[in-house]
mmCIF file of C-alpha atoms in Angstrom:
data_model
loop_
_atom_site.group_PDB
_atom_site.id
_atom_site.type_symbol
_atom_site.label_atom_id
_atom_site.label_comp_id
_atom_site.label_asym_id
_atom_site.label_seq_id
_atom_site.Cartn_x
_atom_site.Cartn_y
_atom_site.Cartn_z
ATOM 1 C CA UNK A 5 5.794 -62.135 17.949
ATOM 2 C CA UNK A 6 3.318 -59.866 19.785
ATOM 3 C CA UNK A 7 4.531 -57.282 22.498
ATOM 4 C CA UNK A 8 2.114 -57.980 24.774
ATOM 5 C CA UNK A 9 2.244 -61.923 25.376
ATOM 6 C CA UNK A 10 2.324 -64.658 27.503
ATOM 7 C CA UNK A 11 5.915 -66.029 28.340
ATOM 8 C CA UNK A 12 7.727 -69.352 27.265
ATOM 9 C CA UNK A 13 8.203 -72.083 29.325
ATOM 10 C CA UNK A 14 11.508 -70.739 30.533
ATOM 11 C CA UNK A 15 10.047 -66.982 31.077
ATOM 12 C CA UNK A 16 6.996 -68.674 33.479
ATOM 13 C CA UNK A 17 9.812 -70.677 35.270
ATOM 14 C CA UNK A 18 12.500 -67.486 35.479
ATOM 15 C CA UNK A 19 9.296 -65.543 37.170
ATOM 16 C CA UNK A 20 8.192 -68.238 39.384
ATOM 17 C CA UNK A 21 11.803 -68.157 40.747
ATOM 18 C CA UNK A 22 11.607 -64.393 41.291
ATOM 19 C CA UNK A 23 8.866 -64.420 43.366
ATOM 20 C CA UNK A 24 10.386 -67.008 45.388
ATOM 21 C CA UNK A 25 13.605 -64.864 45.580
ATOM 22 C CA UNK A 26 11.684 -61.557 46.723
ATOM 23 C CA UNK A 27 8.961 -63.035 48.411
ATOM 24 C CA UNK A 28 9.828 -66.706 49.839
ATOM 25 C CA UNK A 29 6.398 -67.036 47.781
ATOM 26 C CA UNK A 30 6.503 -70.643 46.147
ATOM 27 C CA UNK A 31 4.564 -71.396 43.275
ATOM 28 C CA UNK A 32 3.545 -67.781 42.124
ATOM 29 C CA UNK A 33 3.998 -66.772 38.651
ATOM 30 C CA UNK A 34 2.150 -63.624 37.788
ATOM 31 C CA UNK A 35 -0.358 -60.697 39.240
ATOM 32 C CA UNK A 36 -3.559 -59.785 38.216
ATOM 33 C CA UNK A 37 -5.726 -56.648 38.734
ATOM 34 C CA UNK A 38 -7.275 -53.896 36.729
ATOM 35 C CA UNK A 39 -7.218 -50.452 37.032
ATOM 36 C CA UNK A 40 -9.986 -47.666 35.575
ATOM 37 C CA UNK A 41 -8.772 -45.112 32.367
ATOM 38 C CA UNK A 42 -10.806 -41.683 32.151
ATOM 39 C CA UNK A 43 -12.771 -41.359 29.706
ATOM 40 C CA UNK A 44 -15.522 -39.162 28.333
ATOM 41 C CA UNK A 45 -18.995 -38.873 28.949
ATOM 42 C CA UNK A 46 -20.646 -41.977 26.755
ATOM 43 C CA UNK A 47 -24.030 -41.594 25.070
ATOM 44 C CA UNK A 48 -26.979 -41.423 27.673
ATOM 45 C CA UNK A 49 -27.763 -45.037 26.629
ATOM 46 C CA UNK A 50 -24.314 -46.518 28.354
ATOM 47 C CA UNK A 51 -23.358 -43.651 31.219
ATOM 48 C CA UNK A 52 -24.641 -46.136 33.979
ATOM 49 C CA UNK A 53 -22.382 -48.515 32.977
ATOM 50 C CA UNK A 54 -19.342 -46.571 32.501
ATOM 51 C CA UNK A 55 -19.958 -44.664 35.320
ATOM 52 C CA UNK A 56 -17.376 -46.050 37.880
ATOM 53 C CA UNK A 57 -17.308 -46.294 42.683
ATOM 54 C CA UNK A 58 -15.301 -43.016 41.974
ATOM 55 C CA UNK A 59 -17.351 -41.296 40.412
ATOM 56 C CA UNK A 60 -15.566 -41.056 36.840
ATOM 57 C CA UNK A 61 -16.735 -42.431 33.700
ATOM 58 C CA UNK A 62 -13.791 -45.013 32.495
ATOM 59 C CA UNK A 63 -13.559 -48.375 31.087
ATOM 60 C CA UNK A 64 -11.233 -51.087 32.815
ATOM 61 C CA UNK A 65 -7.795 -52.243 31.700
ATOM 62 C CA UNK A 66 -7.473 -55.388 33.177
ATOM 63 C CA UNK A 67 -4.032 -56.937 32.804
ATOM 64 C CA UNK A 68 -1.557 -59.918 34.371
ATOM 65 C CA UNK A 69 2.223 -59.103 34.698
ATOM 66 C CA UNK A 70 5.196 -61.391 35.887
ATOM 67 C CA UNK A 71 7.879 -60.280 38.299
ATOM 68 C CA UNK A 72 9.363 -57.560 36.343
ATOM 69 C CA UNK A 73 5.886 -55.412 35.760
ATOM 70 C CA UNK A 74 5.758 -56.319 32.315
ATOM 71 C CA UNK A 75 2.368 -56.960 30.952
ATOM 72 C CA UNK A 76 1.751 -60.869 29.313
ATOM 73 C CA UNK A 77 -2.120 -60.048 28.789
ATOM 74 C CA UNK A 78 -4.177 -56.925 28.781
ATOM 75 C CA UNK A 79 -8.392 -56.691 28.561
ATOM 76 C CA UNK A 80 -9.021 -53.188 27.869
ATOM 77 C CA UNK A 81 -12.565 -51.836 27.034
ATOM 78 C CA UNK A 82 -14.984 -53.198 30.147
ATOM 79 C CA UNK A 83 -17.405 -50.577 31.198
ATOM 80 C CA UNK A 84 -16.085 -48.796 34.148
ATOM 81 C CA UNK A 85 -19.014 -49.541 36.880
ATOM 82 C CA UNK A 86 -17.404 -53.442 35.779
ATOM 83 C CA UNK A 87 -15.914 -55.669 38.605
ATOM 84 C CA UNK A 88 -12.400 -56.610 37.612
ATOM 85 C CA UNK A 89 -13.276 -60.404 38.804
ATOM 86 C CA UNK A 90 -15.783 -59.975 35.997
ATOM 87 C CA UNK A 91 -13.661 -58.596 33.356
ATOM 88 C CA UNK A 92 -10.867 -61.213 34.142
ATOM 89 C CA UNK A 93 -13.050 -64.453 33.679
ATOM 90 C CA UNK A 94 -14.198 -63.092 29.866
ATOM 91 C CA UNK A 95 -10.927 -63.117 29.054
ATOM 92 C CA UNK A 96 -9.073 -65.612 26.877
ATOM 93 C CA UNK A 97 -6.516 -65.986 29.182
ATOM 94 C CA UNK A 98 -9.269 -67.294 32.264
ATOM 95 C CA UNK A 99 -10.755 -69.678 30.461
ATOM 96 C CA UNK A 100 -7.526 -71.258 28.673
ATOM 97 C CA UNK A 101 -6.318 -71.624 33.020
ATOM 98 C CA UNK A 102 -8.822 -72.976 34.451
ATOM 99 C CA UNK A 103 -9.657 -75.385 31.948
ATOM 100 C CA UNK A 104 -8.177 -78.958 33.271
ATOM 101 C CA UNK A 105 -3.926 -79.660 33.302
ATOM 102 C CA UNK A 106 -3.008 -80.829 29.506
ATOM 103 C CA UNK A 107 -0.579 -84.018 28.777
ATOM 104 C CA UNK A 108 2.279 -81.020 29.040
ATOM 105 C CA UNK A 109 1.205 -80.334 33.229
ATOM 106 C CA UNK A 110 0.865 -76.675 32.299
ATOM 107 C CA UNK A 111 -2.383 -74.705 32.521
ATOM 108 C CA UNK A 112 -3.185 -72.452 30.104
ATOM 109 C CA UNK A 113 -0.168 -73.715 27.821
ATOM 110 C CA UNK A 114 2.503 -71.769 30.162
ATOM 111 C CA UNK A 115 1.703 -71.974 33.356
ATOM 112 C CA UNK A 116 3.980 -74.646 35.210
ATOM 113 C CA UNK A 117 2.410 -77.217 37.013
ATOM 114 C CA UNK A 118 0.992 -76.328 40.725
ATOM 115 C CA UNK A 119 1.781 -72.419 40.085
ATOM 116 C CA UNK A 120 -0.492 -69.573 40.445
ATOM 117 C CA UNK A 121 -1.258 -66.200 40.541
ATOM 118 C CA UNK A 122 -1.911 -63.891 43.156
ATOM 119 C CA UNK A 123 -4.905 -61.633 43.433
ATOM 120 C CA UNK A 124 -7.189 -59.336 45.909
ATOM 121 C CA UNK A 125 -9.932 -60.475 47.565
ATOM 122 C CA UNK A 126 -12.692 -59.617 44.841
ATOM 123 C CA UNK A 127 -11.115 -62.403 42.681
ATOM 124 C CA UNK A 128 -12.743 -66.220 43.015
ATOM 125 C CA UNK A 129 -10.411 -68.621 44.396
ATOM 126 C CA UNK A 130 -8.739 -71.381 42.516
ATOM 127 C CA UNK A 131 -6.367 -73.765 42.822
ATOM 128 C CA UNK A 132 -4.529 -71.740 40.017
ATOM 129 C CA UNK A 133 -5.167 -68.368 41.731
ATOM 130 C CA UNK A 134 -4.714 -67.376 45.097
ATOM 131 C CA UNK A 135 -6.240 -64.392 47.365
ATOM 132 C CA UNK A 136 -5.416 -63.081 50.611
ATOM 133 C CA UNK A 137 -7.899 -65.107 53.560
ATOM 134 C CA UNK A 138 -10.546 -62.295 54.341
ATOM 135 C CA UNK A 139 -10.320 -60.382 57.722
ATOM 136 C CA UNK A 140 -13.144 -62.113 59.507
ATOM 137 C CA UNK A 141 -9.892 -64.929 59.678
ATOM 138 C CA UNK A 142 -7.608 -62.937 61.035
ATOM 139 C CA UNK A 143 -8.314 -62.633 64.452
ATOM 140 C CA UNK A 144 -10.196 -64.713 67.251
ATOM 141 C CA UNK A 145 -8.948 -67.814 65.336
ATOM 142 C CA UNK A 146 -6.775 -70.490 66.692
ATOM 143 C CA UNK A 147 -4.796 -70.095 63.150
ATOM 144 C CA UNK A 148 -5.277 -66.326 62.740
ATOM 145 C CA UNK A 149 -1.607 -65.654 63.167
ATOM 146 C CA UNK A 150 -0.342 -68.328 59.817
ATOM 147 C CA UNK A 151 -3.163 -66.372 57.740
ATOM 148 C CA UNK A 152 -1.756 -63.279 58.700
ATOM 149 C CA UNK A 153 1.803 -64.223 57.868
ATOM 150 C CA UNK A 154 0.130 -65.803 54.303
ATOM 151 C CA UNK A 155 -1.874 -62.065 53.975
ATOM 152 C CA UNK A 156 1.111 -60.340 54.247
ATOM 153 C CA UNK A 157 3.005 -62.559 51.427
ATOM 154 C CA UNK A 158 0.883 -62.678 49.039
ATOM 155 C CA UNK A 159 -0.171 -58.781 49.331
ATOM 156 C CA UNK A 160 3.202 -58.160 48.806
ATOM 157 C CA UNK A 161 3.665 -60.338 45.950
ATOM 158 C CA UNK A 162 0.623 -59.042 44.402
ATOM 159 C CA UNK A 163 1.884 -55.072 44.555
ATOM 160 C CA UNK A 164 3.913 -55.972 41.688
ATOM 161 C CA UNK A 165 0.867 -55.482 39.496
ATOM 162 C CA UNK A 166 0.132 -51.968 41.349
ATOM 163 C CA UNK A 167 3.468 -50.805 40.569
ATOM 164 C CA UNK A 168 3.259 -51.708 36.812
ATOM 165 C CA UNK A 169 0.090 -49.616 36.670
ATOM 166 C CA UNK A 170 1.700 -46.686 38.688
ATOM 167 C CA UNK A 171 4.459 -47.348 36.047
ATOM 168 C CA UNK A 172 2.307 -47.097 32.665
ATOM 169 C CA UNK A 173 0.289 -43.786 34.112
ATOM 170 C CA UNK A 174 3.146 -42.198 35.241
ATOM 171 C CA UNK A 175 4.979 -42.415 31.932
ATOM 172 C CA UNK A 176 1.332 -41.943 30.028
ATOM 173 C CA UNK A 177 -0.800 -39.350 32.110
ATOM 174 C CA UNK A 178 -3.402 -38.776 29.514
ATOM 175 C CA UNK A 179 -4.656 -42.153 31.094
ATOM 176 C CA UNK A 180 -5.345 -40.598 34.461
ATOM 177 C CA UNK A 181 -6.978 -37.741 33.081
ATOM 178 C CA UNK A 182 -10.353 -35.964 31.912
ATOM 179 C CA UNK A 183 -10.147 -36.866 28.058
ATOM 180 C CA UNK A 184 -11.943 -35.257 25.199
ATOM 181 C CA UNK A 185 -11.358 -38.587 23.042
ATOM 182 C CA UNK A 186 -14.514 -40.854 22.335
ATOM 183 C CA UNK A 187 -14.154 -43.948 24.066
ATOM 184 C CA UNK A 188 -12.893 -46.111 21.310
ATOM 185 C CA UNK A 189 -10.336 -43.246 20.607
ATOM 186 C CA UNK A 190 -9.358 -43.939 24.420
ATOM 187 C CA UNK A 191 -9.182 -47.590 24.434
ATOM 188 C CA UNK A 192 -6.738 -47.562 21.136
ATOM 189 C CA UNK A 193 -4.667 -45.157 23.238
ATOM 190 C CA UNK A 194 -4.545 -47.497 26.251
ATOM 191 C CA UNK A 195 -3.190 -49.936 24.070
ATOM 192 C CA UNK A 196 -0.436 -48.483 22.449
ATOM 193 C CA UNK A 197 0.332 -47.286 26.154
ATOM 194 C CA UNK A 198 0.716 -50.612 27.456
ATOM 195 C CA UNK A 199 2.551 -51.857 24.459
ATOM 196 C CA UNK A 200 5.060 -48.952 25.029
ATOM 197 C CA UNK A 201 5.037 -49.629 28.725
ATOM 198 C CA UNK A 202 6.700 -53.294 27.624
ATOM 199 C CA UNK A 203 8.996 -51.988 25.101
ATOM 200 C CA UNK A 204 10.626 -49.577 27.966
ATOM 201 C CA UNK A 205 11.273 -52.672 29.758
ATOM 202 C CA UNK A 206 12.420 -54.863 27.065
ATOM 203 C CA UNK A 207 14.554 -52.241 26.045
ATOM 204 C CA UNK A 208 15.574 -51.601 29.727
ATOM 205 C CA UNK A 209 15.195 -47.833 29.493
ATOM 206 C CA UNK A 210 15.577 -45.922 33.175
ATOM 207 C CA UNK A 211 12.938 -44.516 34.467
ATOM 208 C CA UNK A 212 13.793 -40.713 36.103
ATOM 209 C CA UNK A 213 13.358 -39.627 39.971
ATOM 210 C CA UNK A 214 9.879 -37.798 39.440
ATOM 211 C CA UNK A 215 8.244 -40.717 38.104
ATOM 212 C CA UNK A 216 9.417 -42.593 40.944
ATOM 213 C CA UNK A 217 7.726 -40.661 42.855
ATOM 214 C CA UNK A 218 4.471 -40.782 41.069
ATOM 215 C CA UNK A 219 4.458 -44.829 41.543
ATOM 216 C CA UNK A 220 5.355 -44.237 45.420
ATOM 217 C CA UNK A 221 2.160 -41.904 45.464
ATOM 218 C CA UNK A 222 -0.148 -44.237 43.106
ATOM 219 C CA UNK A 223 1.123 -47.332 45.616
ATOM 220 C CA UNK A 224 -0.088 -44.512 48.230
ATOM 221 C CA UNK A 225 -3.564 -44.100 46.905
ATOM 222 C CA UNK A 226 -3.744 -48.180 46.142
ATOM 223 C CA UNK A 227 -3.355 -48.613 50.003
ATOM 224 C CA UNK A 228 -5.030 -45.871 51.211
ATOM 225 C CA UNK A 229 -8.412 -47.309 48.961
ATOM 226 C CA UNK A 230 -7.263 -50.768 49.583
ATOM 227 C CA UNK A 231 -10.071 -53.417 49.197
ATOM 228 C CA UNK A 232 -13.551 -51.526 50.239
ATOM 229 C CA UNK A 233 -15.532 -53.722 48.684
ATOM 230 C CA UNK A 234 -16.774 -56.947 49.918
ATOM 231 C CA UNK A 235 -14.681 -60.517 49.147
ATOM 232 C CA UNK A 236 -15.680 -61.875 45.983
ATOM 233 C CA UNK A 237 -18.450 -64.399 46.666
ATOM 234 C CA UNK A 238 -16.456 -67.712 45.871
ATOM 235 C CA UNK A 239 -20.277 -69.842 45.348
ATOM 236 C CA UNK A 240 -21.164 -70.444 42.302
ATOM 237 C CA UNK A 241 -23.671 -71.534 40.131
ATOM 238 C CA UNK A 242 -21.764 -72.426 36.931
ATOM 239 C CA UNK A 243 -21.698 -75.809 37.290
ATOM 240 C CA UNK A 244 -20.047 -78.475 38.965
ATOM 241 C CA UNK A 245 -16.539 -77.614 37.153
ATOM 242 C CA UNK A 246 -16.402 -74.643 39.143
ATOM 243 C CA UNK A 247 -17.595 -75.911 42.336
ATOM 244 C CA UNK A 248 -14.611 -78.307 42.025
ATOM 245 C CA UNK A 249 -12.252 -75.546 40.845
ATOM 246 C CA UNK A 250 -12.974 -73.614 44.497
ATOM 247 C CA UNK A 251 -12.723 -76.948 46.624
ATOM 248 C CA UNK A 252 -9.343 -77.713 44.718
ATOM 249 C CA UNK A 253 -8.190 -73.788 45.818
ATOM 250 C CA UNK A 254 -9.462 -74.207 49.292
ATOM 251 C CA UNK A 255 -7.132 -77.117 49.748
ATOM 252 C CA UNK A 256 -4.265 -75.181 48.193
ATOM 253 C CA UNK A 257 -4.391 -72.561 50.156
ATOM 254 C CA UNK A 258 -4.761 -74.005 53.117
ATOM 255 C CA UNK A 259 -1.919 -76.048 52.586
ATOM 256 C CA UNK A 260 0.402 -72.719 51.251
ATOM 257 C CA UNK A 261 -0.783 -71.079 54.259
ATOM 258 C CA UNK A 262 0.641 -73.848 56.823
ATOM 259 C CA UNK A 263 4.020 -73.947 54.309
ATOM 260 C CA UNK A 264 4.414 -70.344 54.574
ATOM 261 C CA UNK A 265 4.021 -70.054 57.812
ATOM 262 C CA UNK A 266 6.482 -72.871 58.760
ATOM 263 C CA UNK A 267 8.757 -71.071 56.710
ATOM 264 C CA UNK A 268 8.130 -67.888 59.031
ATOM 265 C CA UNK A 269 8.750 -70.245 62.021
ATOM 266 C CA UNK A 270 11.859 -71.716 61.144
ATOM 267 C CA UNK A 271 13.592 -67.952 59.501
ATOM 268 C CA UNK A 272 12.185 -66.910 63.319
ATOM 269 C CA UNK A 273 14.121 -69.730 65.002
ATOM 270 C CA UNK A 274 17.375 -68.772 62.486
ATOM 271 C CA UNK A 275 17.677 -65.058 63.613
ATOM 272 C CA UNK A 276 17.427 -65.610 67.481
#
C-alpha cells in the first residue's frame, strides 16, 4: 500500500465529517492547490517554461490533501511558468472525478456521492469542485452578502492545503531554496519529501515551535499574494461533457451558497 494515496471509503467519509466539524462546510472532502519548488537553471531550450510569475525557475507540485494535511495525490514535475488548473486536469486523479457517478455513487472510486473539493479561483468549476464566487459578486448585488459568507467558508476550508505545504517546506527547506540539483534530481527529492511529510503524520510525530512559525509566515505570504491572477475562465471548448460538468457546478454552488448562508442566519438568530 502506497504512502501517498487516496483514502477508503471510511477515510473520504471521516474527512468529509471534519470539514463539517471545523468549517460547518457540508459536502467537502479534500483541498487542492500547487505550490512552485526551486530549481536550477534548465537548458536554454526549456527556461521559458520553467521560468515561473516570481521570477524563479521551478516546476509545480500539485497535490490534494484531506482534513489532516496529509497528501492522497501529488503531480510533481509541471514546468514552473504552468497554471496549477492546468497541471491538475492532466492528472489521473481529474479525469477518474469528473468522469460520470459509477453503480457505487462515488466519483473517482472514493469520493462519496454529492462531495467535493474546494479550490481558488484559477480552478474550473464543477459540480465535484467548488471555488470561491469572484469579487465582481461581492458587492452591488442583491445576494452579495450569502456569497460573501460562502467566500469566507470555503477559503477557510481550502487553507488546509496551504498549511500542508507550509508544513512539507518547513520540515524540507531545500524545497524553498536555490538548488544546484538538475531538475530530475529535484523532482525525486520532492517526492521523497512529500512521502516523508505523510509518514510524520501517520506516525503522529510533533512538530516543534519554530516550524510553527514558519507555516504562520508561509500562510502570511499565501495571503499577502493571494489570488493576482484572473478567475479561471470556466468556458470551454472540450466538448459538450464539460459544458455540462460547469452547468451541473453552477447549480451546486448556487444552491451551497443559499445553504450556507441559512446556516449563518439561523447560528445569527441562536447567539442574540
Amino acid at each position: 500500500e502506497g504512502v501517498i494515496r487516496l483514502p477508503t471509503h471510511e477515510e473520504a467519509d471521516d474527512s468529509m465529517a471534519a470539514f463539517l466539524d471545523e468549517w460547518s462546510l457540508p459536502g467537502c472532502v479534500g483541498a487542492v492547490d500547487g505550490t512552485k519548488i526551486r530549481s536550477r537553471c534548465p537548458a536554454r531550450m526549456l527556461r521559458q517554461a520553467y521560468y515561473d510569475k516570481d521570477g524563479n525557475y521551478s516546476f509545480n507540485l500539485h497535490a490534494l490533501c484531506d482534513d489532516t494535511r496529509r497528501f492522497l495525490a501529488c503531480s510533481i514535475g509541471w514546468p514552473g511558468a504552468a497554471n496549477d488548473s492546468v497541471t491538475w486536469e492532466n492528472t489521473r486523479e481529474y479525469q477518474d472525478i469528473r468522469r460520470p457517478v459509477g453503480d457505487g455513487g462515488r466519483r473517482g472510486g472514493w469520493m462519496p456521492a454529492g462531495s467535493f473539493l474546494v479550490t481558488d479561483t484559477h480552478y474550473k468549476l464543477a459540480p465535484f469542485q467548488m471555488k470561491p464566487w469572484p469579487q465582481n459578486h461581492l458587492v452591488g448585488h442583491v445576494d452579495s452578502a450569502k456569497k460573501v459568507e460562502f467566500n469566507r467558508v470555503v477559503t477557510g476550508s481550502r487553507r488546509v492545503i496551504e498549511r500542508a505545504f507550509g508544513t512539507l517546506k518547513s520540515q524540507f527547506r531545500q524545497l524553498d531554496l536555490p538548488s544546484e540539483y538538475s531538475i530530475d534530481e529535484k523532482i525525486v527529492d520532492a517526492w521523497a519529501c512529500s512521502i516523508l511529510h505523510n509518514l510524520i503524520i501517520d506516525y503522529n510525530v510533533g512538530i516543534d515551535a519554530q516550524i510553527e512559525d514558519d507555516i504562520k509566515e508561509y500562510l502570511r505570504a499565501c495571503e499577502r499574494r493571494g489570488d493576482d491572477d484572473d478567475d479561471a475562465d470556466d468556458s470551454s471548448d472540450d466538448g459538450e461533457s464539460d459544458a455540462e460538468l460547469l452547468a451541473q457546478g453552477v447549480a451546486t454552488r448556487d444552491n451551497l451558497t443559499d445553504l450556507l448562508w441559512a446556516n449563518a442566519q439561523q447560528r445569527q438568530q441562536q447567539q442574540q
